[in-house]
CSV table of C-alpha atoms in Angstrom, one decimal:
chain,number,residue,atom,x,y,z
A,194,MET,CA,29.8,-25.7,4.6
A,195,THR,CA,29.0,-24.1,7.8
A,196,ILE,CA,26.0,-21.1,7.9
A,197,GLY,CA,28.6,-18.9,8.5
A,198,GLU,CA,30.6,-20.0,5.7
A,199,LEU,CA,27.6,-19.9,3.3
A,200,ILE,CA,26.7,-16.1,4.1
A,201,ILE,CA,30.0,-14.8,3.5
A,202,GLU,CA,30.8,-16.8,0.1
A,203,TYR,CA,26.7,-15.8,-0.8
A,204,GLY,CA,27.8,-12.3,-0.1
A,205,LYS,CA,31.2,-11.7,-0.5
A,206,GLN,CA,30.6,-9.4,-3.4
A,207,ASP,CA,27.4,-8.0,-2.8
A,208,THR,CA,26.5,-4.8,-1.4
A,209,PRO,CA,23.6,-3.9,1.0
A,210,TYR,CA,21.2,-3.1,-2.2
A,211,MET,CA,19.7,-3.9,-5.4
A,212,GLY,CA,19.2,-1.1,-7.1
A,213,ASN,CA,17.2,1.1,-5.2
A,214,LEU,CA,15.8,-1.8,-2.8
A,215,VAL,CA,17.4,-3.5,0.2
A,216,ASN,CA,19.3,-6.8,-0.4
A,217,HIS,CA,17.7,-9.5,1.7
A,218,LEU,CA,20.0,-12.1,1.3
A,219,PRO,CA,22.2,-12.3,4.6
A,220,MET,CA,19.3,-11.6,6.4
A,221,GLY,CA,17.3,-14.1,4.5
A,222,GLN,CA,19.6,-16.8,5.1
A,223,LEU,CA,20.1,-16.7,8.7
A,224,ALA,CA,16.4,-16.6,9.3
A,225,LEU,CA,15.8,-20.1,7.1
A,226,TYR,CA,18.9,-21.7,8.9
A,227,ARG,CA,17.1,-20.3,12.3
A,228,LEU,CA,13.9,-22.2,11.6
A,229,SER,CA,15.0,-25.1,9.9
A,230,GLY,CA,18.1,-25.8,10.8
A,231,ASP,CA,18.7,-27.5,7.5
A,232,LEU,CA,21.9,-25.6,5.4
A,233,ASP,CA,20.8,-27.7,2.3
A,234,LEU,CA,17.6,-25.5,2.3
A,235,VAL,CA,19.6,-22.7,3.5
A,236,LYS,CA,21.7,-23.4,0.2
A,237,ASP,CA,18.7,-24.2,-2.3
A,238,TYR,CA,17.1,-20.8,-1.5
A,239,SER,CA,20.5,-19.1,-1.8
A,240,ASP,CA,21.3,-20.1,-5.4
A,241,TYR,CA,17.7,-19.3,-6.0
A,242,PHE,CA,17.7,-15.6,-5.0
A,243,LYS,CA,21.2,-15.4,-6.8
A,244,GLN,CA,19.6,-16.5,-9.8
A,245,LYS,CA,15.8,-14.1,-9.8
A,246,PHE,CA,17.5,-10.7,-8.1
A,247,GLN,CA,20.3,-8.2,-9.3
A,248,ILE,CA,22.6,-7.7,-6.4
A,249,ASN,CA,24.5,-4.3,-6.7
A,250,GLN,CA,28.5,-5.8,-6.2
A,251,ILE,CA,31.4,-4.4,-4.8
A,252,LYS,CA,33.1,-1.5,-6.6
A,253,GLU,CA,37.1,-2.7,-6.8
A,254,ASN,CA,40.1,-0.5,-6.2
A,255,GLN,CA,38.5,2.5,-3.5
A,256,ASN,CA,40.1,4.1,-0.5
A,257,LYS,CA,39.9,3.1,3.0
A,258,SER,CA,37.9,6.1,5.3
A,259,ASN,CA,39.4,7.6,7.6
A,260,SER,CA,36.8,7.9,10.2
A,261,LEU,CA,33.1,6.7,10.5
A,262,GLU,CA,32.0,10.4,10.6
A,263,SER,CA,33.4,10.8,7.0
A,264,CYS,CA,31.3,8.0,5.5
A,265,LEU,CA,28.0,9.0,7.1
A,266,GLY,CA,24.7,8.9,5.3
A,267,LYS,CA,26.8,8.6,1.9
A,268,ARG,CA,25.7,5.6,0.1
A,269,GLU,CA,29.0,5.9,-2.4
A,270,LEU,CA,31.6,5.5,0.1
A,271,TYR,CA,30.4,2.2,1.5
A,272,GLU,CA,33.4,0.0,0.0
A,273,SER,CA,35.8,2.7,1.9
A,274,CYS,CA,33.5,2.6,5.0
A,275,LEU,CA,33.7,-1.2,4.9
A,276,MET,CA,37.6,-1.2,4.6
A,277,LEU,CA,38.3,1.1,7.8
A,278,VAL,CA,35.1,-1.3,9.6
A,279,ARG,CA,37.0,-4.4,8.7
A,280,GLU,CA,40.5,-3.1,10.2
A,281,ARG,CA,38.4,-1.5,13.3
A,282,VAL,CA,37.0,-4.8,13.5
A,283,ARG,CA,40.1,-6.8,13.8
A,284,GLN,CA,41.5,-4.0,16.1
A,285,GLU,CA,38.7,-3.3,18.6
A,286,GLY,CA,36.4,-6.8,18.0
A,287,ILE,CA,33.0,-6.3,17.2
A,288,ASP,CA,31.1,-5.5,20.7
A,289,LYS,CA,33.3,-2.2,20.9
A,290,LEU,CA,32.4,-1.1,17.5
A,291,VAL,CA,28.6,-2.6,17.7
A,292,ARG,CA,28.6,-0.1,20.5
A,293,GLU,CA,30.3,3.1,19.6
A,294,VAL,CA,27.6,2.9,16.2
A,295,LEU,CA,24.4,2.5,18.1
A,296,ASN,CA,25.3,4.7,20.7
A,297,GLN,CA,27.0,7.7,18.6
A,298,TYR,CA,24.0,7.3,15.7
A,299,PRO,CA,20.9,6.0,17.2
A,300,LEU,CA,19.0,8.7,15.4
A,301,GLY,CA,19.6,6.5,12.2
A,302,MET,CA,18.0,3.7,13.1
A,303,SER,CA,15.4,3.4,11.2
A,304,SER,CA,17.0,4.5,8.1
A,305,GLY,CA,16.5,2.2,4.6
A,306,LEU,CA,13.2,1.1,6.2
A,307,PHE,CA,14.6,-0.1,9.4
A,308,HIS,CA,17.1,-2.3,7.5
A,309,VAL,CA,20.1,-0.9,8.9
A,310,LEU,CA,18.8,-2.0,12.2
A,311,ILE,CA,17.4,-5.4,11.2
A,312,ARG,CA,20.7,-6.4,9.0
A,313,LEU,CA,23.2,-5.4,12.1
A,314,ALA,CA,21.1,-7.9,14.7
A,315,TYR,CA,20.9,-10.7,12.3
A,316,ALA,CA,25.0,-10.0,11.8
A,317,VAL,CA,25.2,-10.1,15.8
A,318,GLU,CA,23.2,-13.5,16.5
A,319,GLY,CA,25.1,-15.1,13.9
A,320,ALA,CA,28.5,-14.0,14.9
A,321,GLU,CA,27.1,-15.2,18.4
A,322,LEU,CA,26.7,-18.0,16.8
A,323,GLU,CA,29.8,-18.5,14.5
A,324,GLU,CA,32.6,-16.4,14.8
A,325,LYS,CA,33.6,-16.2,10.8
A,326,LEU,CA,30.3,-13.8,10.6
A,327,GLU,CA,31.8,-10.9,12.1
A,328,GLU,CA,32.8,-10.4,8.4
A,329,GLU,CA,28.6,-10.1,8.2
A,330,VAL,CA,28.8,-7.4,11.1
A,331,ALA,CA,31.8,-5.3,9.7
A,332,ARG,CA,29.1,-5.4,6.6
A,333,ALA,CA,26.0,-4.4,8.4
A,334,LEU,CA,27.9,-1.9,10.2
A,335,ALA,CA,29.5,0.0,7.0
A,336,TYR,CA,25.7,-0.4,5.4
A,337,TYR,CA,24.4,1.4,9.0
A,338,VAL,CA,26.5,4.0,8.3
A,339,THR,CA,26.7,5.1,5.0
A,340,ALA,CA,23.0,4.7,4.9
A,341,TYR,CA,22.2,7.1,7.8
A,342,ARG,CA,19.2,9.5,7.8
A,343,GLU,CA,18.7,11.0,10.4
A,344,ALA,CA,15.4,10.8,12.7
A,345,ASP,CA,14.6,12.5,15.8
A,346,VAL,CA,13.0,11.5,19.4
A,347,LEU,CA,9.4,12.3,20.5
A,348,ASN,CA,8.9,13.2,24.5
A,349,ARG,CA,5.4,13.7,25.1
A,350,ARG,CA,4.5,10.5,27.3
A,351,ILE,CA,1.4,8.9,27.6
A,352,PRO,CA,-0.1,5.7,29.1
A,353,ILE,CA,-0.6,2.4,26.7
A,354,SER,CA,-4.3,2.6,26.9
A,355,GLN,CA,-4.1,5.7,25.2
A,356,ILE,CA,-2.0,4.9,22.0
A,357,PHE,CA,-4.7,3.9,19.3
A,358,SER,CA,-7.1,7.0,20.1
A,359,ASP,CA,-3.9,9.3,20.0
A,360,MET,CA,-2.9,7.3,16.7
A,361,ASN,CA,-6.1,8.1,14.9
A,362,GLN,CA,-5.9,11.6,16.2
A,363,LEU,CA,-2.6,11.9,14.3
A,364,ILE,CA,-3.8,10.3,11.1
A,365,ASN,CA,-6.5,12.4,11.0
A,366,HIS,CA,-4.7,15.7,11.8
A,367,LYS,CA,-5.1,18.2,8.7
A,368,LYS,CA,-2.2,19.9,9.0
A,369,ILE,CA,0.0,16.6,9.1
A,370,ARG,CA,-2.3,15.1,6.5
A,371,LYS,CA,-1.7,18.2,4.0
A,372,LEU,CA,1.8,18.1,5.2
A,373,LEU,CA,1.8,14.4,4.0
A,374,GLU,CA,0.3,15.3,0.7
A,375,ALA,CA,2.5,18.3,-0.2
A,376,GLN,CA,6.2,15.5,-0.5
A,377,PRO,CA,7.2,13.6,-3.2
A,378,SER,CA,8.3,10.6,-2.0
A,379,THR,CA,8.5,8.4,1.3
A,380,GLY,CA,11.8,10.0,2.5
A,381,SER,CA,10.7,13.8,2.2
A,382,GLN,CA,7.5,12.7,4.1
A,383,MET,CA,9.7,11.4,6.7
A,384,LYS,CA,12.0,14.4,6.8
A,385,ALA,CA,8.9,17.1,6.9
A,386,LEU,CA,7.6,14.9,9.8
A,387,TYR,CA,10.5,15.5,11.8
A,388,GLU,CA,10.7,19.2,10.8
A,389,SER,CA,7.0,19.7,11.9
A,390,LYS,CA,6.0,21.2,15.2
A,391,THR,CA,2.4,19.6,14.8
A,392,PHE,CA,3.9,16.3,14.3
A,393,MET,CA,7.1,16.7,17.1
A,394,GLU,CA,4.5,18.1,20.1
A,395,MET,CA,1.8,15.6,19.0
A,396,GLY,CA,3.4,13.0,18.3
A,397,PHE,CA,3.8,10.5,21.4
A,398,VAL,CA,6.2,7.8,23.1
A,399,MET,CA,4.7,5.5,25.8
A,400,GLU,CA,4.9,5.1,29.5
A,401,GLY,CA,5.5,1.5,31.7
A,402,SER,CA,8.1,-0.3,32.1
A,403,GLU,CA,10.5,-1.8,29.2
A,404,GLU,CA,8.3,-4.9,28.3
A,405,GLU,CA,4.6,-3.3,28.7
A,406,LYS,CA,6.3,-0.4,26.0
A,407,ILE,CA,7.4,-3.4,23.9
A,408,LYS,CA,3.9,-5.6,24.1
A,409,GLY,CA,2.1,-2.0,23.8
A,410,LEU,CA,4.6,-1.1,20.1
A,411,ILE,CA,3.3,-4.8,19.4
A,412,SER,CA,-0.4,-4.7,20.0
A,413,LEU,CA,-0.7,-1.0,17.8
A,414,LEU,CA,1.2,-2.7,14.6
A,415,LEU,CA,0.3,-6.4,14.6
A,416,PRO,CA,-4.1,-5.2,13.8
A,417,VAL,CA,-3.0,-2.6,10.9
A,418,PHE,CA,-0.4,-5.6,9.6
A,419,ASP,CA,-3.7,-7.8,9.6
A,420,GLN,CA,-5.7,-4.8,8.1
A,421,SER,CA,-3.5,-4.3,5.1
A,422,SER,CA,-0.3,-6.1,4.7
A,423,SER,CA,1.8,-3.1,4.4
A,424,ILE,CA,5.5,-3.7,4.1
A,425,VAL,CA,5.7,-0.5,6.4
A,426,VAL,CA,4.2,-2.2,9.3
A,427,LEU,CA,5.7,-5.3,8.6
A,428,HIS,CA,9.0,-3.7,8.6
A,429,CYS,CA,8.2,-1.9,12.0
A,430,ILE,CA,7.7,-5.2,13.4
A,431,THR,CA,10.9,-6.9,12.0
A,432,GLY,CA,12.6,-3.7,13.1
A,433,LEU,CA,11.0,-4.0,17.0
A,434,HIS,CA,12.6,-7.7,17.0
A,435,ALA,CA,16.1,-6.4,15.5
A,436,LEU,CA,15.9,-3.7,18.1
A,437,VAL,CA,15.4,-6.1,21.0
A,438,ASN,CA,18.3,-8.3,19.9
A,439,LEU,CA,21.0,-5.1,20.0
A,440,LYS,CA,19.5,-4.2,23.3
A,441,LYS,CA,22.9,-4.7,25.0
A,442,TYR,CA,24.7,-2.2,23.1
A,443,PHE,CA,22.9,0.6,23.8
A,444,ASP,CA,23.9,2.7,27.2
A,445,ASP,CA,20.3,3.8,26.8
A,446,PHE,CA,17.8,1.6,25.9
A,447,GLU,CA,15.0,3.6,27.0
A,448,ASN,CA,16.3,6.5,24.8
A,449,ALA,CA,16.5,4.0,22.0
A,450,PHE,CA,13.2,2.4,22.4
A,451,ASP,CA,11.9,6.1,22.4
A,452,ILE,CA,13.6,6.8,19.2
A,453,TYR,CA,12.3,3.7,17.7
A,454,THR,CA,8.9,4.5,18.8
A,455,THR,CA,9.3,7.8,17.3
A,456,CYS,CA,10.7,6.6,13.6
A,457,CYS,CA,7.4,3.8,13.9
A,458,LEU,CA,5.1,6.8,14.3
A,459,ALA,CA,6.3,8.8,11.1
A,460,HIS,CA,6.8,5.7,9.2
A,461,LEU,CA,3.1,5.1,10.2
A,462,LEU,CA,2.1,8.2,8.7
A,463,THR,CA,3.6,7.8,5.7
A,464,VAL,CA,1.0,4.7,4.7
A,465,GLU,CA,-2.6,5.8,3.7
A,466,ASP,CA,-6.1,4.5,4.9
A,467,LEU,CA,-4.8,2.4,8.1
A,468,THR,CA,-7.5,2.4,11.1
A,469,TYR,CA,-5.7,1.8,14.6
A,470,HIS,CA,-7.5,-0.1,17.4
A,471,GLU,CA,-7.5,-2.6,20.1
A,472,PRO,CA,-6.2,-6.1,18.8
A,473,ASP,CA,-8.3,-9.1,18.9
A,474,LYS,CA,-8.4,-10.9,22.0
A,475,GLU,CA,-9.5,-14.4,20.6
A,476,SER,CA,-7.1,-17.3,21.1
A,477,ILE,CA,-6.3,-19.2,17.5
A,478,SER,CA,-6.2,-22.9,17.3
A,479,LEU,CA,-2.3,-22.5,15.6
A,480,ASN,CA,0.7,-23.5,17.0
A,481,TRP,CA,4.2,-22.3,15.8
A,482,LYS,CA,5.4,-25.9,14.6
A,483,GLU,CA,2.6,-25.9,11.8
A,484,ILE,CA,2.8,-22.0,10.7
A,485,ILE,CA,7.4,-22.6,10.5
A,486,VAL,CA,6.6,-25.6,8.1
A,487,LEU,CA,4.3,-23.4,5.7
A,488,CYS,CA,6.7,-20.9,6.2
A,489,LEU,CA,10.0,-23.1,4.6
A,490,SER,CA,7.9,-23.8,1.5
A,491,SER,CA,7.8,-19.7,0.6
A,492,ARG,CA,10.6,-17.9,-1.4
A,493,ASP,CA,9.4,-14.7,-0.5
A,494,VAL,CA,12.4,-13.7,2.0
A,495,HIS,CA,10.0,-11.2,3.8
A,496,THR,CA,7.6,-13.9,5.1
A,497,ILE,CA,10.5,-15.9,5.9
A,498,LYS,CA,12.3,-12.9,8.1
A,499,PHE,CA,8.7,-12.0,9.4
A,500,THR,CA,7.6,-15.1,10.7
A,501,TYR,CA,11.2,-15.7,12.2
A,502,SER,CA,10.6,-12.3,14.0
A,503,CYS,CA,6.9,-12.9,15.0
A,504,HIS,CA,8.1,-16.0,16.7
A,505,GLU,CA,11.1,-14.8,18.3
A,506,LEU,CA,9.0,-11.9,20.0
A,507,ASP,CA,6.0,-14.7,20.9
A,508,GLN,CA,8.9,-16.8,22.5
A,509,ARG,CA,10.2,-13.7,24.4
A,510,TYR,CA,6.8,-11.5,25.3
A,511,CYS,CA,3.8,-13.9,25.3
A,512,VAL,CA,1.8,-12.1,22.5
A,513,GLU,CA,-1.3,-14.2,21.2
A,514,GLY,CA,-1.5,-11.7,17.8
A,515,LEU,CA,2.3,-12.9,17.0
A,516,LYS,CA,0.9,-16.4,15.5
A,517,ARG,CA,-2.4,-14.5,14.2
A,518,SER,CA,0.0,-12.2,11.9
A,519,ALA,CA,2.7,-14.6,11.0
A,520,HIS,CA,-0.1,-17.5,9.8
A,521,LYS,CA,-1.9,-14.1,8.0
A,522,LYS,CA,1.6,-13.7,5.6
A,523,VAL,CA,2.6,-17.3,5.5
A,524,THR,CA,-0.7,-18.2,3.7
A,525,GLY,CA,-2.3,-15.0,2.2
A,526,LYS,CA,-5.2,-15.3,4.4
């Protein structure tokens, strides 16, 4: 059995959901395989996951949707949308359809705490390894469309050196705090922020080159992850890895990165008691081989995915703190 056959077989009856949570299995399977190269380990983990968690199953006898637009934001149409996407993938290929979805609906990239983007990035990476995983791309695209929740994009551009002070101003702003406290759920907090003149005027995106901005966002996120172990901050980091992996599909990656930054800021504001400060510059005597060995014994899918994302981002951007944060997640220290 190949990794492609394993992912397709284990997921053939599964939706992207586990009740109100997200089904992480296909993402965890590929991350574990990329870290270990060990199919037996991935199969063992898959059996554990299936036994441990209740994944929502595909509904039978659904009618195919007529268009992506008619499915937008309608979770209950996942199966109908998947039938349409499969047909279009067969006719047009995955590249064209991935490009269409990401460029028509970029404001949906943070839906489900960035999981729509993350699952799509893993699916595309898998399909590049093995053509069989084009089916997983179809599943991920149907999820992206049906889970769609629209964000917005900020346009006040600031120097990277200013991001810590401006973020602390945002989280301490009385109007924003009052706005967030009045909302009953994270989803309504996000919606209220995008409708808030204060947030849209005070929020920011970054100046600089593409690499500088990516490193800037990493430097904003890592210290607050180390401080809080927040699952929201974790997904801002794994989502960034996904965005970078999908770069070639965006017609305007600078705009996509600004949308991503906006979504990160909005999500971060929903987490209480975070303080933003420059990362610790002290180097650490850890290597990735040691961290990965520790990770491979974990049963926690977020530990596996986070380690993989930190490793891949570090290989590309050489940010010292990524090792520290991965080690913290793996060891809990």
